[in-house]
mmCIF file with all atom_site columns, C-alpha atoms in Angstrom:
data_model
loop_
_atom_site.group_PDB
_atom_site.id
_atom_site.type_symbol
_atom_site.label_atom_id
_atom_site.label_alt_id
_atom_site.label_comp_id
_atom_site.label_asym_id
_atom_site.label_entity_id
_atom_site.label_seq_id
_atom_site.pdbx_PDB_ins_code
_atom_site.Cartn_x
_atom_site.Cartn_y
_atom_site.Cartn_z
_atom_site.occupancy
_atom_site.B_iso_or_equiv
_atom_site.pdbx_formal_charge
_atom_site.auth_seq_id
_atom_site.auth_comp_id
_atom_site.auth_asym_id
_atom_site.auth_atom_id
_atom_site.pdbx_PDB_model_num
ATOM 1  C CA . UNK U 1 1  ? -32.450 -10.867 -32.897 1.00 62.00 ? 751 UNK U CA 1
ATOM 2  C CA . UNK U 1 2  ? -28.688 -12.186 -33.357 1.00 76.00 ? 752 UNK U CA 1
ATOM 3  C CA . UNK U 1 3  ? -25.654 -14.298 -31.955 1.00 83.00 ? 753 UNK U CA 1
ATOM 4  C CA . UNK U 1 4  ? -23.777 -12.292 -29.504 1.00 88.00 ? 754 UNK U CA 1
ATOM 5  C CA . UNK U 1 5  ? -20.502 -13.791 -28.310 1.00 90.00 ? 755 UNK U CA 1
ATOM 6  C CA . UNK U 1 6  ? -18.905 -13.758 -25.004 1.00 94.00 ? 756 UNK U CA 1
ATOM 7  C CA . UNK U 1 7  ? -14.955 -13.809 -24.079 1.00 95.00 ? 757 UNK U CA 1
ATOM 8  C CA . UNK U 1 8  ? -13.467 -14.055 -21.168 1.00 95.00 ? 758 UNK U CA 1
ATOM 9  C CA . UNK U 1 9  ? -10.365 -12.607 -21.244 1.00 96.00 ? 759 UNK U CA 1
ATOM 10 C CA . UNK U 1 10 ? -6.821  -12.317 -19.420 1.00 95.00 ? 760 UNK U CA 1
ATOM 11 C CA . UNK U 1 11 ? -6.143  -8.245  -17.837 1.00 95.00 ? 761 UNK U CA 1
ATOM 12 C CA . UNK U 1 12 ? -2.912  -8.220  -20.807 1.00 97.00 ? 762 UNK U CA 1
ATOM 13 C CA . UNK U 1 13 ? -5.181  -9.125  -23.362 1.00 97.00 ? 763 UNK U CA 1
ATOM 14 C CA . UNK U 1 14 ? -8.491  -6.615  -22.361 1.00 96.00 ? 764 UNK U CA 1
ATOM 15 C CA . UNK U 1 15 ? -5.421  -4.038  -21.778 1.00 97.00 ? 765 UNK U CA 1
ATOM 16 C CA . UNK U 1 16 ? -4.152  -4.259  -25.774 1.00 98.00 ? 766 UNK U CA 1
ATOM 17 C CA . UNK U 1 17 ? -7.653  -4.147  -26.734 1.00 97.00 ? 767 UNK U CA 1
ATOM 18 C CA . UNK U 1 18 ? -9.096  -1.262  -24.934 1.00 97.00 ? 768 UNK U CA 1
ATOM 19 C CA . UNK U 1 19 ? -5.684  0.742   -25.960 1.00 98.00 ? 769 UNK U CA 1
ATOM 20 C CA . UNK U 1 20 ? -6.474  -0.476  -29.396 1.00 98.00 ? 770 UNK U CA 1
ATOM 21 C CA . UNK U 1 21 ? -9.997  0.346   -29.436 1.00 95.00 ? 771 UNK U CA 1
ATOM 22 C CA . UNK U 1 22 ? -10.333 3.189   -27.458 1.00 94.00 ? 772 UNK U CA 1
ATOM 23 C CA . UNK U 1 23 ? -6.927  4.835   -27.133 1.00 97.00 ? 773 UNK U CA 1
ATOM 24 C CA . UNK U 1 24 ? -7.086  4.173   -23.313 1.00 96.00 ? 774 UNK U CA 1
ATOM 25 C CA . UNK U 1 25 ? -3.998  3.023   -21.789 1.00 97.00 ? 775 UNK U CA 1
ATOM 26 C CA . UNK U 1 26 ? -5.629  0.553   -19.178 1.00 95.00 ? 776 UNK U CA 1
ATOM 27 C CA . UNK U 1 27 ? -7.101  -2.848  -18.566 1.00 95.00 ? 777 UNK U CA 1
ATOM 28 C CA . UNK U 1 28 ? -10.935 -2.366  -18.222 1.00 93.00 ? 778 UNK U CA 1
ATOM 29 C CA . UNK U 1 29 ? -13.629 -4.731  -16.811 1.00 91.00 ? 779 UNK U CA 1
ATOM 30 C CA . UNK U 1 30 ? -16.025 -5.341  -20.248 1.00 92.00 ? 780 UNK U CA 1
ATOM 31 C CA . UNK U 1 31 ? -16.061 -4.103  -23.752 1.00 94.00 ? 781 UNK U CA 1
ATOM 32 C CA . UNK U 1 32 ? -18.741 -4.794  -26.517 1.00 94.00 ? 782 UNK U CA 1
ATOM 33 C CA . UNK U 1 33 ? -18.026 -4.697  -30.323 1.00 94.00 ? 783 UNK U CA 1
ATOM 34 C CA . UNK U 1 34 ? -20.785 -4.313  -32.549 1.00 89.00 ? 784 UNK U CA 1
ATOM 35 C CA . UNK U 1 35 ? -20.501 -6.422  -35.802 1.00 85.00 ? 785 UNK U CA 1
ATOM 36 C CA . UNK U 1 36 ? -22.237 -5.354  -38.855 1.00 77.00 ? 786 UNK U CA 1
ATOM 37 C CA . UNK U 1 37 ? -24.193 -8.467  -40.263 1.00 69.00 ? 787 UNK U CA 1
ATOM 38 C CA . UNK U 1 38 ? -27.524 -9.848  -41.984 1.00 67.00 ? 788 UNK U CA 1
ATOM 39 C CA . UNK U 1 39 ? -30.515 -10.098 -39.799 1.00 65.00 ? 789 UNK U CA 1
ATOM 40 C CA . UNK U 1 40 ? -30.410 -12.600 -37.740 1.00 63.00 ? 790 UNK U CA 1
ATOM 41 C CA . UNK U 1 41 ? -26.154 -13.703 -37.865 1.00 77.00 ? 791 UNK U CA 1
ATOM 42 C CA . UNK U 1 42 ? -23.683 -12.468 -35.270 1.00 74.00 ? 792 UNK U CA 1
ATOM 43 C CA . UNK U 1 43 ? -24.428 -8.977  -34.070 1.00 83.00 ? 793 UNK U CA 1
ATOM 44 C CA . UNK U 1 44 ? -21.512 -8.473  -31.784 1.00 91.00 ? 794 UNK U CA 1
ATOM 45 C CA . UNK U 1 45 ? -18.889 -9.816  -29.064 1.00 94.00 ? 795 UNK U CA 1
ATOM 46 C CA . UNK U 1 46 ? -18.725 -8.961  -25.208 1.00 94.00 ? 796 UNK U CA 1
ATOM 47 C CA . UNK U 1 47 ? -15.297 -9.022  -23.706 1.00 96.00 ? 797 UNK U CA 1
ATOM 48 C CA . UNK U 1 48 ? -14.980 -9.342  -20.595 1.00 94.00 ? 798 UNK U CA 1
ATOM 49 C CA . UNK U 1 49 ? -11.913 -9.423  -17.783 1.00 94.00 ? 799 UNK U CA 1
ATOM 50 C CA . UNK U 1 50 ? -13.067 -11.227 -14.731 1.00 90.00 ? 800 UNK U CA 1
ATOM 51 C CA . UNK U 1 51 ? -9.465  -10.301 -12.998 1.00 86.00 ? 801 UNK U CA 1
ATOM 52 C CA . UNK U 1 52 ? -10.346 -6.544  -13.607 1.00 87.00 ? 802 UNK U CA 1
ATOM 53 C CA . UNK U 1 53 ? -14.318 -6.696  -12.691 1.00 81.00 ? 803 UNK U CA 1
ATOM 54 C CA . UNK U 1 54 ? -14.690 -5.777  -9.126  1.00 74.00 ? 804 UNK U CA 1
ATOM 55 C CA . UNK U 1 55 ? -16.022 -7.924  -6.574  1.00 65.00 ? 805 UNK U CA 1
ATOM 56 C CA . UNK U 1 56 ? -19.312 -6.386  -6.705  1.00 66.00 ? 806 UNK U CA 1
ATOM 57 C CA . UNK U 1 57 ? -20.255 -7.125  -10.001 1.00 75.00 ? 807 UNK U CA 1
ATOM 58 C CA . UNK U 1 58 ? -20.650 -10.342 -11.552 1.00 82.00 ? 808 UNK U CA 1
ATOM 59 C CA . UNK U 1 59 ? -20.504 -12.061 -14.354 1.00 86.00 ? 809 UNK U CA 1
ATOM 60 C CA . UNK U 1 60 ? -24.207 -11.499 -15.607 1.00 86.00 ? 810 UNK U CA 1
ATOM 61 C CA . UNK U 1 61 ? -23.719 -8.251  -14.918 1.00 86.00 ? 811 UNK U CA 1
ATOM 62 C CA . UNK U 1 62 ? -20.945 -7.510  -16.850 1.00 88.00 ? 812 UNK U CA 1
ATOM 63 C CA . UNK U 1 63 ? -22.546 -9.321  -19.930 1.00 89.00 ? 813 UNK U CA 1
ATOM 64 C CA . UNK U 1 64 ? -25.807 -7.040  -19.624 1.00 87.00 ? 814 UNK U CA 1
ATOM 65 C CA . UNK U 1 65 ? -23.800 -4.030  -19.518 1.00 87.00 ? 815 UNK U CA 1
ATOM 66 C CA . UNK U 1 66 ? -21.562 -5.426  -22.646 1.00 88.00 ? 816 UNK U CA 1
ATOM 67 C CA . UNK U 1 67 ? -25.426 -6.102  -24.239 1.00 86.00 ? 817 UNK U CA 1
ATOM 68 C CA . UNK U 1 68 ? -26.545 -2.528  -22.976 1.00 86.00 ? 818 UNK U CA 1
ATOM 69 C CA . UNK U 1 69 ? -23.717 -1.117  -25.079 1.00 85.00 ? 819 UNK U CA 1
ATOM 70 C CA . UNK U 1 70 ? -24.768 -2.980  -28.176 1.00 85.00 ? 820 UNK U CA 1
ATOM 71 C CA . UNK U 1 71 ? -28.079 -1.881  -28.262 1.00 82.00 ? 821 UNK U CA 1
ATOM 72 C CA . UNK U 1 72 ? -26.779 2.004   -28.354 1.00 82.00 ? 822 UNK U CA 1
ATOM 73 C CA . UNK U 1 73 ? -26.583 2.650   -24.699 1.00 80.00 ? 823 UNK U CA 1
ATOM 74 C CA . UNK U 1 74 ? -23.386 4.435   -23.381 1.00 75.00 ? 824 UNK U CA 1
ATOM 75 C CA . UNK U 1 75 ? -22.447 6.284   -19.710 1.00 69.00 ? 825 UNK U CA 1
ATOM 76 C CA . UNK U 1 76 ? -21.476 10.235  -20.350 1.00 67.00 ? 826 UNK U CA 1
ATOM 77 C CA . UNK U 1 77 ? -22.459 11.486  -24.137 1.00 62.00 ? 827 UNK U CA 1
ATOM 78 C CA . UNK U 1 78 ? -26.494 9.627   -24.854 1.00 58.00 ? 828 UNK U CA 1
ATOM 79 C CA . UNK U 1 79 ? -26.877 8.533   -21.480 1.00 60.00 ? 829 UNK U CA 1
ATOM 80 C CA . UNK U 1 80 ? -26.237 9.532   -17.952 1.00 63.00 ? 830 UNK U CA 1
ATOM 81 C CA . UNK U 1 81 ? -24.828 6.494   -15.959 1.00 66.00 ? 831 UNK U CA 1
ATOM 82 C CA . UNK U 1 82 ? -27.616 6.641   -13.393 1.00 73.00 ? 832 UNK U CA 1
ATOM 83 C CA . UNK U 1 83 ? -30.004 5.622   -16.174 1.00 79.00 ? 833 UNK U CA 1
ATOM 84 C CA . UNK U 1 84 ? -27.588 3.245   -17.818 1.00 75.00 ? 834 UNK U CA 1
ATOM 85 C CA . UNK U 1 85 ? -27.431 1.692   -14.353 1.00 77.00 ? 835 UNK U CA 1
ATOM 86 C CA . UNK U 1 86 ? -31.288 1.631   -13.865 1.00 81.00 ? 836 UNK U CA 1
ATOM 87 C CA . UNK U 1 87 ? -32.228 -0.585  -17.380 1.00 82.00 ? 837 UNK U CA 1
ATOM 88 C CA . UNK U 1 88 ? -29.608 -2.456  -15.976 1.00 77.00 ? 838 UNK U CA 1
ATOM 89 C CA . UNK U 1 89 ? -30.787 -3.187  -13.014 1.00 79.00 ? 839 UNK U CA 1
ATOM 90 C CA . UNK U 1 90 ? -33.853 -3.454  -14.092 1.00 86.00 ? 840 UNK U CA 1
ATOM 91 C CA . UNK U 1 91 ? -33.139 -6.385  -16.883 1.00 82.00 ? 841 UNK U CA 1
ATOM 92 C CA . UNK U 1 92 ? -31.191 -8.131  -14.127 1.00 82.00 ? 842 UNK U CA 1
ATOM 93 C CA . UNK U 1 93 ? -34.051 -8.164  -12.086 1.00 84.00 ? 843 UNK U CA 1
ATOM 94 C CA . UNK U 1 94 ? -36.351 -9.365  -15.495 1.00 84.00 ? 844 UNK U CA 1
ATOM 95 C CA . UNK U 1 95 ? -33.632 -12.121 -16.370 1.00 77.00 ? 845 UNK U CA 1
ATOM 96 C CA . UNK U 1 96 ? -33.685 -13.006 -12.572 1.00 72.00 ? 846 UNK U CA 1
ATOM 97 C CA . UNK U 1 97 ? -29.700 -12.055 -11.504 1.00 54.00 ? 847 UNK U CA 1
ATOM 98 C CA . UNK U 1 98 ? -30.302 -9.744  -9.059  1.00 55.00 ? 848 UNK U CA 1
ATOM 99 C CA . UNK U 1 99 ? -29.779 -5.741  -9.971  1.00 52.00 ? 849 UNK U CA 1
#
């Protein structure tokens, strides 16, 4: 288990980074960087853009789904969304926020 590191973030700056990162032209609501370390140090950063979040989805929410991504968990090549959504859910309802 490791440090993981959330930022909360302004739409410009989660724009430049998801154009840097992933060549899409676009604010977007949470992005997770892995970060290659020793056991037990800092394995990555959530960023996330509570002016581009919608209503719907809070906070804790939007740092699972950061943490889901971390772990190996994606929406469209590994995994389909619907199951992405369900562990989701499901440690939201484990952590106690809802899902």
């Amino acid at each position: 288990m490791g440090e993981v590191s959330v930022a909360l973030v302004r739409r410009e700056t989660i724009h430049k980074l998801n154009l840097k990162y992933r060549g899409k032209d676009s604010p977007t609501d949470v992005l997770s960087f892995g970060i290659d370390g020793p056991y037990g140090e800092m394995v990555g950063e959530i960023v996330i853009c509570p002016g581009v979040a919608s209503s719907e989805m809070g906070i804790e929410e939007l740092v699972v789904h950061g943490a889901l991504h971390l772990s190996g968990m994606d929406h469209g090549e590994d995994f389909e969304e619907s199951e992405m959504a369900a562990v989701q859910g499901a440690v939201l309802r484990d952590v106690g926020g809802g899902g």
